[in-house]
Short mmCIF file of C-alpha atoms in Angstrom, two decimals:
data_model
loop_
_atom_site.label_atom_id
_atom_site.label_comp_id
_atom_site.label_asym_id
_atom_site.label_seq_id
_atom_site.Cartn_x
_atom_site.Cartn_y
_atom_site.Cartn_z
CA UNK A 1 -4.09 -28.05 19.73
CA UNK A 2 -2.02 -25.34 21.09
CA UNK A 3 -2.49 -22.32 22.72
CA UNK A 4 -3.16 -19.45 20.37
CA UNK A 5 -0.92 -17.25 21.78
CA UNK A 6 2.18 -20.11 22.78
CA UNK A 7 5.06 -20.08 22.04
CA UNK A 8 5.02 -16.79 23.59
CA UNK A 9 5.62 -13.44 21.24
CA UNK A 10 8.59 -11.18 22.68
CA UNK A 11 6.00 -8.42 23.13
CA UNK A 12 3.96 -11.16 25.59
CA UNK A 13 6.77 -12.42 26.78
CA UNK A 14 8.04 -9.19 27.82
CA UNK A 15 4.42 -8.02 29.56
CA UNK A 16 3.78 -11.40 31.12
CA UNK A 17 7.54 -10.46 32.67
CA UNK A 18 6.99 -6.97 33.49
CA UNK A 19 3.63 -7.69 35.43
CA UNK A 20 4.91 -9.78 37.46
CA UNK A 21 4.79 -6.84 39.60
CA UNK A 22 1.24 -5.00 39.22
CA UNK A 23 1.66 -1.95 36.96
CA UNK A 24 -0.66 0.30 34.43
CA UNK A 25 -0.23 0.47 30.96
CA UNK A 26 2.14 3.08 30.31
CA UNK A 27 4.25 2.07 32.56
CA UNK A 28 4.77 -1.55 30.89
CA UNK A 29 6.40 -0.31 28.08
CA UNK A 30 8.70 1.79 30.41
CA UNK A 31 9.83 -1.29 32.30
CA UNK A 32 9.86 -3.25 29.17
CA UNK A 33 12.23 -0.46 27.38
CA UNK A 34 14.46 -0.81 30.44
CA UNK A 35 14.36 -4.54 30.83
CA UNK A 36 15.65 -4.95 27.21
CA UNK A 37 18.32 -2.33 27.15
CA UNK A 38 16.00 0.41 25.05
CA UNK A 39 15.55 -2.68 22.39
CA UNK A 40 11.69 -3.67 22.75
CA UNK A 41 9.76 -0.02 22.39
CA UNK A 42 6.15 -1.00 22.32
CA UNK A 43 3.77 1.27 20.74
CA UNK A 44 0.29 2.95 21.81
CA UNK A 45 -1.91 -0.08 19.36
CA UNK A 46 0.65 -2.93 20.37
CA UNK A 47 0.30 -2.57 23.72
CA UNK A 48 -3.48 -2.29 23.84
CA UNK A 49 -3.96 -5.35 22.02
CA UNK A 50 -1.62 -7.36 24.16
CA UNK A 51 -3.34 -6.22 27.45
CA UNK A 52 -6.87 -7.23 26.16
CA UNK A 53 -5.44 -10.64 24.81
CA UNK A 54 -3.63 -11.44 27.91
CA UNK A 55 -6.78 -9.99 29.69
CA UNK A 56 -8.91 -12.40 27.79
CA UNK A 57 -6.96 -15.78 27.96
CA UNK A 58 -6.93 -14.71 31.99
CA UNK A 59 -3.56 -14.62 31.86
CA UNK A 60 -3.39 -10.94 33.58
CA UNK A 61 -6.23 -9.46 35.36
CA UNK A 62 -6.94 -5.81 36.51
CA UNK A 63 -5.95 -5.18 40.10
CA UNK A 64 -6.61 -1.90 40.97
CA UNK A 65 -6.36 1.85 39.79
CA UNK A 66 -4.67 4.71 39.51
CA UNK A 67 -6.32 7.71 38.81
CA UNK A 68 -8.17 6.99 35.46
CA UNK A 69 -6.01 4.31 34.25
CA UNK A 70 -6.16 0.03 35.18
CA UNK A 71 -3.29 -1.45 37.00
CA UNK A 72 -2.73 -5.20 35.60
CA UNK A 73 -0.92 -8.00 37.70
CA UNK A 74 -0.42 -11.21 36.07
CA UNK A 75 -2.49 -14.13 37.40
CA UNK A 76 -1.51 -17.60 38.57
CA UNK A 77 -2.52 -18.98 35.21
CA UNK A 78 0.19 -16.33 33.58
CA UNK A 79 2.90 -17.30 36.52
CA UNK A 80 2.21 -21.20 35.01
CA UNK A 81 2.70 -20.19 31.68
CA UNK A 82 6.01 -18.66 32.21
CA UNK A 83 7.19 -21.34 34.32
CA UNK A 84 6.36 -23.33 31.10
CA UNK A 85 7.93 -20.92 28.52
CA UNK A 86 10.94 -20.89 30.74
CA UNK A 87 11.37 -24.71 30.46
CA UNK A 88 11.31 -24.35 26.89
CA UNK A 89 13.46 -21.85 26.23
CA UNK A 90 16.24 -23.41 29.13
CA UNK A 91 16.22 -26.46 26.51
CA UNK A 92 16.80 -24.57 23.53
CA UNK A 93 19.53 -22.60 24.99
CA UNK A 94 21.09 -25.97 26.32
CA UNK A 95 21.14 -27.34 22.35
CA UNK A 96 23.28 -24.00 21.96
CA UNK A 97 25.82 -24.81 23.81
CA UNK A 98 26.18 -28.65 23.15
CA UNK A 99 27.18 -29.36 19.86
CA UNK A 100 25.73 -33.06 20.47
CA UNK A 101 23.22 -32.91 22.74
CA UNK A 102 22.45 -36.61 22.17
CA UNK A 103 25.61 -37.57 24.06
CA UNK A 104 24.67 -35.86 26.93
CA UNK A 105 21.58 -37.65 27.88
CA UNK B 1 -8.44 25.04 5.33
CA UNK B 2 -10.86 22.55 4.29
CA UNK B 3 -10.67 19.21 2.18
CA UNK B 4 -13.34 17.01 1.03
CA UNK B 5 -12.45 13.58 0.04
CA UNK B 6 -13.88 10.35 0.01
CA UNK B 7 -11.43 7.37 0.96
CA UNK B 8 -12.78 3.37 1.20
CA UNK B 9 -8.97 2.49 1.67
CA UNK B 10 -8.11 3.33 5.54
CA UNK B 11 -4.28 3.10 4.11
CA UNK B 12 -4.60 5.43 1.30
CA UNK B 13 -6.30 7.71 3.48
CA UNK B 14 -3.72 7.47 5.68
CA UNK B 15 -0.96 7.79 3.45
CA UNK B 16 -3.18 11.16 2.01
CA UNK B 17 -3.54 12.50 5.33
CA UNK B 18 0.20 12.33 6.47
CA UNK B 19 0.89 14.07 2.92
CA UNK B 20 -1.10 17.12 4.12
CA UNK B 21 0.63 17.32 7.41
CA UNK B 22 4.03 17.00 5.33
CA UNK B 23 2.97 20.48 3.71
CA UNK B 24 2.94 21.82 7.04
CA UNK B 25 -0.41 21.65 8.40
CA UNK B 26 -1.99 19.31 11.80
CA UNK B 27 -5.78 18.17 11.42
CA UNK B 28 -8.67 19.67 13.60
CA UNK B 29 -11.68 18.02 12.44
CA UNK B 30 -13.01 15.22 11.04
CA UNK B 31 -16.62 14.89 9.49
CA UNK B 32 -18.16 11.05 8.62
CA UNK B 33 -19.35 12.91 5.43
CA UNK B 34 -15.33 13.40 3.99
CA UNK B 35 -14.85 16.85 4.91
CA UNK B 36 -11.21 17.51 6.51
CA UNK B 37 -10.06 20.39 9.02
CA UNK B 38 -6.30 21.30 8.78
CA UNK B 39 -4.79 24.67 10.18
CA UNK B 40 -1.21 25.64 9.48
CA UNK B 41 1.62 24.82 12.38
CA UNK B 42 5.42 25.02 11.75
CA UNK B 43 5.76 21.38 13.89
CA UNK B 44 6.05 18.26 12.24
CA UNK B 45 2.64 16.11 12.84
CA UNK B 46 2.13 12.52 12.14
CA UNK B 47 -1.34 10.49 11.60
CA UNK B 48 -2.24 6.74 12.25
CA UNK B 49 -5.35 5.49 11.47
CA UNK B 50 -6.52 2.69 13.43
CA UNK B 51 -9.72 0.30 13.10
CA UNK B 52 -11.81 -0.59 16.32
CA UNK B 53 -15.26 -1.00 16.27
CA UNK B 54 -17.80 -1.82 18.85
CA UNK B 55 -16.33 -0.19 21.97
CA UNK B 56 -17.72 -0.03 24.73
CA UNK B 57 -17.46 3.37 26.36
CA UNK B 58 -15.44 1.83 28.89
CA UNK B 59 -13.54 0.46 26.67
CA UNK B 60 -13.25 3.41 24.52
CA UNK B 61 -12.17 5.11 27.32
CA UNK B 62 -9.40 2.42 28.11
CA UNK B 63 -8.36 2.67 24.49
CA UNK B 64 -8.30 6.54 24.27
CA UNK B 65 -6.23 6.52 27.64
CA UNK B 66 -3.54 4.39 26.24
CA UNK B 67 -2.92 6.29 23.19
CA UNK B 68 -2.81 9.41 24.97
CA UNK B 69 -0.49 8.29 27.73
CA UNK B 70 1.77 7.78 24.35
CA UNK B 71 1.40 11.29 23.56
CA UNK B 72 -1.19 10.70 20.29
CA UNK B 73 -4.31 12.60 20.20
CA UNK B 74 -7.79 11.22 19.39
CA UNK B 75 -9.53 13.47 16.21
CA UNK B 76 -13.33 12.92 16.15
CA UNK B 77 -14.17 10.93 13.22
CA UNK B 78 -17.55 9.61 12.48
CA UNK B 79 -18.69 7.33 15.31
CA UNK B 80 -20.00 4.76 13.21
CA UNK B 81 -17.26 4.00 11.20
CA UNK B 82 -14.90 2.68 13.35
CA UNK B 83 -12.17 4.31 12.09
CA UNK B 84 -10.02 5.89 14.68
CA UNK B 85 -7.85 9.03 14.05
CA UNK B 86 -4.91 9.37 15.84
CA UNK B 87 -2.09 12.08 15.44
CA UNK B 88 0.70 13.63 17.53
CA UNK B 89 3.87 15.72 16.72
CA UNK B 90 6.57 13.63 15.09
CA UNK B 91 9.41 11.90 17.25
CA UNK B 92 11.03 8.87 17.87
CA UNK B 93 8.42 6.65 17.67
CA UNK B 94 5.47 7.52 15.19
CA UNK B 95 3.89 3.67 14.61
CA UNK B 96 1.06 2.66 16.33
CA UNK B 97 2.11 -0.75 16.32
CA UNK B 98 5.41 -2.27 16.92
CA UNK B 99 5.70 -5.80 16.22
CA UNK B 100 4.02 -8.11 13.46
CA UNK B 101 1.04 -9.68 15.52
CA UNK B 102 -0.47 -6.65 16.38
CA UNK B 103 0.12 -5.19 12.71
CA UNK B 104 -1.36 -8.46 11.71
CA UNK B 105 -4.30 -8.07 13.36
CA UNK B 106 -4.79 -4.81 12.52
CA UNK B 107 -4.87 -5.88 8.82
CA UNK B 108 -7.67 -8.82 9.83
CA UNK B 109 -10.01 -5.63 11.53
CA UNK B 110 -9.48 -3.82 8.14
CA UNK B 111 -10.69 -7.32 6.15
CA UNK B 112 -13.28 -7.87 8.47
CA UNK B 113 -14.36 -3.72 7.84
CA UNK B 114 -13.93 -4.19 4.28
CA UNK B 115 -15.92 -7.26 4.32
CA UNK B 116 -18.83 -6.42 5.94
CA UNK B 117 -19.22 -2.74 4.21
CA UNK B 118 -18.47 -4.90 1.02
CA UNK B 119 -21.15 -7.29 1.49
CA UNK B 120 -23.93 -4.33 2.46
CA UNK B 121 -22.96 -2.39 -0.75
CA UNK B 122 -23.51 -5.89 -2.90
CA UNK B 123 -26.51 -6.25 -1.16
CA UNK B 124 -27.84 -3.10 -1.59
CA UNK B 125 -27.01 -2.98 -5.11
CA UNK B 126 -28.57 -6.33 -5.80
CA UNK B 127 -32.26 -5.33 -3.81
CA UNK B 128 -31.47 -1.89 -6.78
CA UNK B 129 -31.14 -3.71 -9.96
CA UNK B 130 -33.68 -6.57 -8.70
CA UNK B 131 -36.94 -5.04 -10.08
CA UNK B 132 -35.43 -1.96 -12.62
CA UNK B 133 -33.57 -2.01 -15.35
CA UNK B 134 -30.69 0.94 -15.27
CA UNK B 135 -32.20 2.67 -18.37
CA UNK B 136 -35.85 3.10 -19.18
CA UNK B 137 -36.95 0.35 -21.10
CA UNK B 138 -38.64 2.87 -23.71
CA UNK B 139 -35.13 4.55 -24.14
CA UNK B 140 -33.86 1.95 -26.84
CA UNK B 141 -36.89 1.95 -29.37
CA UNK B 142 -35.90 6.03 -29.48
CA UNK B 143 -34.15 6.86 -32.49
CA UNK B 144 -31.96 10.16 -33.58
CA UNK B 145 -31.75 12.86 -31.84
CA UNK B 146 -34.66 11.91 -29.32
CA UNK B 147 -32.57 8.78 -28.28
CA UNK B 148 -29.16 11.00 -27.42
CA UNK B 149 -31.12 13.64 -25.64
CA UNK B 150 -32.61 10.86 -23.57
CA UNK B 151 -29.58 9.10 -23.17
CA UNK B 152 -27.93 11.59 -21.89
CA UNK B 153 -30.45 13.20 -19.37
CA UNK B 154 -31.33 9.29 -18.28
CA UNK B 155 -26.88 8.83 -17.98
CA UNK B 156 -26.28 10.68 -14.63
CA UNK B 157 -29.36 8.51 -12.60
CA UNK B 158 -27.68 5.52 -13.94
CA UNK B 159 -24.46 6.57 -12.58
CA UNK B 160 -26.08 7.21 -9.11
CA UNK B 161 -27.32 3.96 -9.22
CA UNK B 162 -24.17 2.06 -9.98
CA UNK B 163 -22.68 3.82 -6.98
CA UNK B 164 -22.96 1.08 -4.82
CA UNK B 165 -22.13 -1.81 -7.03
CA UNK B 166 -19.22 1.10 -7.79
CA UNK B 167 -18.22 1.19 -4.08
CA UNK B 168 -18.95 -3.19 -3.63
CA UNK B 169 -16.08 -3.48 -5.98
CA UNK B 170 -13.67 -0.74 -4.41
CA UNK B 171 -14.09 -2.32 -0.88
CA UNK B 172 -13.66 -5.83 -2.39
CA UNK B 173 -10.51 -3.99 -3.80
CA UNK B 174 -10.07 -2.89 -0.43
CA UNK B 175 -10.54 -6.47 1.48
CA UNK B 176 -8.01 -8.15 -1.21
CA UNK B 177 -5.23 -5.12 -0.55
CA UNK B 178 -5.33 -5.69 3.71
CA UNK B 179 -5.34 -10.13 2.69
CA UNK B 180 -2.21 -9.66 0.91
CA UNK B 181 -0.48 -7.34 3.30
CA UNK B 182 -2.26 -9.57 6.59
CA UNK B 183 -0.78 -13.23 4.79
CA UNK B 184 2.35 -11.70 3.94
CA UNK B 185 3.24 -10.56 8.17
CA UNK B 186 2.01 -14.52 8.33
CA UNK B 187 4.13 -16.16 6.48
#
């Protein structure tokens, strides 16, 4: 069966991106605001969710601190997922652009 | 000012809180026994009530810090509930959650809440009625006058002790209202 959380949500998408570099909570949803041009705004609940999901599939782990709050960084297991989201999602955008992609292959 | 209300719908008490804050008031307070704080403030405040139970108090303290980095501040509710109480002055972005998953999932906590409190209230109600009837069994071979007075002194005990079979069915209510509203963010 598949992965509970794959194909990946945009709000997972978009944290599994942002932690590629190790940063706390808050200041995901900053980088994610500015990564999709002000369009994904997560909220307080969203984001809390997401981080213990993630968290619990071991797809992000906590790296460090800063003051009272947890600095994530995304683990090898999250760098394979994207690698495999990103293979999906190359495909689909390839069937945009052909209008028969049987001809191509 | 205070309120006293009793709620076993987390969305209706919602939905009653935010009116209060509409008439220009913020809440202070809290009590697990339905009593309500407000004081009067000429800012806009919003409420969202969240359900988390079980938390660890690092955990708790994880899931405070978040919200409050977000500019919402945690009311003191009764600690065994699980109901969270979060409110902050109005602005851009008053939702606790943003996208349908986590809304979703916040509608399985409330059926899960709903469920459980549903099932102790049916339980309870059941271990009641097991060994009493509701009225005395001497009440019905009363006749006239002697049967009404009766009746009616004997009424208000029988009330009490519908009150949780009363409050089984509400949170059943309760647990059918956050299925329709989780299934519905599913399909």
């Amino acid at each position: 069966m598949k992965h509970p959380l794959l194909p990946l949500s945009e709000t997972m998408h978009y944290i599994l991106l942002a932690l590629r570099e190790p940063l706390h909570g808050y200041a995901v949803m900053q980088k994610i605001e500015e990564m999709s041009h002000g369009s994904v705004i997560l909220a307080a609940g969203t984001l809390y969710g997401a981080i213990e999901n993630l968290s619990k599939h071991g797809w992000i782990e906590p790296v460090g601190k800063s003051g009272r709050r947890k600095i994530y960084g995304i683990t090898a297991e999250g760098l394979e997922v994207l690698k495999v989201e990103q293979k999906r999602l190359l495909h689909i955008l390839s069937l945009y652009e052909g209008s028969e992609p049987d001809e191509e292959v | 000012m205070k309120r006293f209300r009793a709620f076993f719908n987390i969305e209706k008490e919602e939905h009653w809180l935010n009116g209060q804050l509409q008439e220009g008031y913020r809440c202070t307070g809290i009590s697990g026994l339905g009593i309500y704080t407000f004081e009067k403030t000429d800012k806009n405040f919003v409420m969202r009530l969240d359900y988390q139970e079980h938390l660890s108090k690092e955990k708790l303290g994880e899931y405070k810090g978040m919200y409050e980095d977000f500019g919402w501040d945690y009311i003191d509710g009764s600690t065994f509930s699980g109901i969270r109480y979060w409110q902050k002055e109005s602005a851009d972005q008053d939702v606790i959650f943003s996208d349908r998953q986590s809304q979703g999932s916040y509608y399985k906590r409330l059926m899960n809440y709903s469920l459980w409190l549903g099932m102790l209230s049916l339980f309870y109600a059941l271990m009641l009625y097991k060994d009493s009837t509701l009225y005395h069994e001497g009440l019905w071979s009363m006749e006239g006058s002697l049967f009404w007075k009766a009746f009616l002194f004997e009424t208000p005990f029988v009330l009490l002790k519908l009150l949780p079979a009363l409050m089984a069915v509400l949170l059943g209510i309760s647990y059918y209202q956050a299925y329709r509203k989780y299934s519905m963010l599913k399909v």
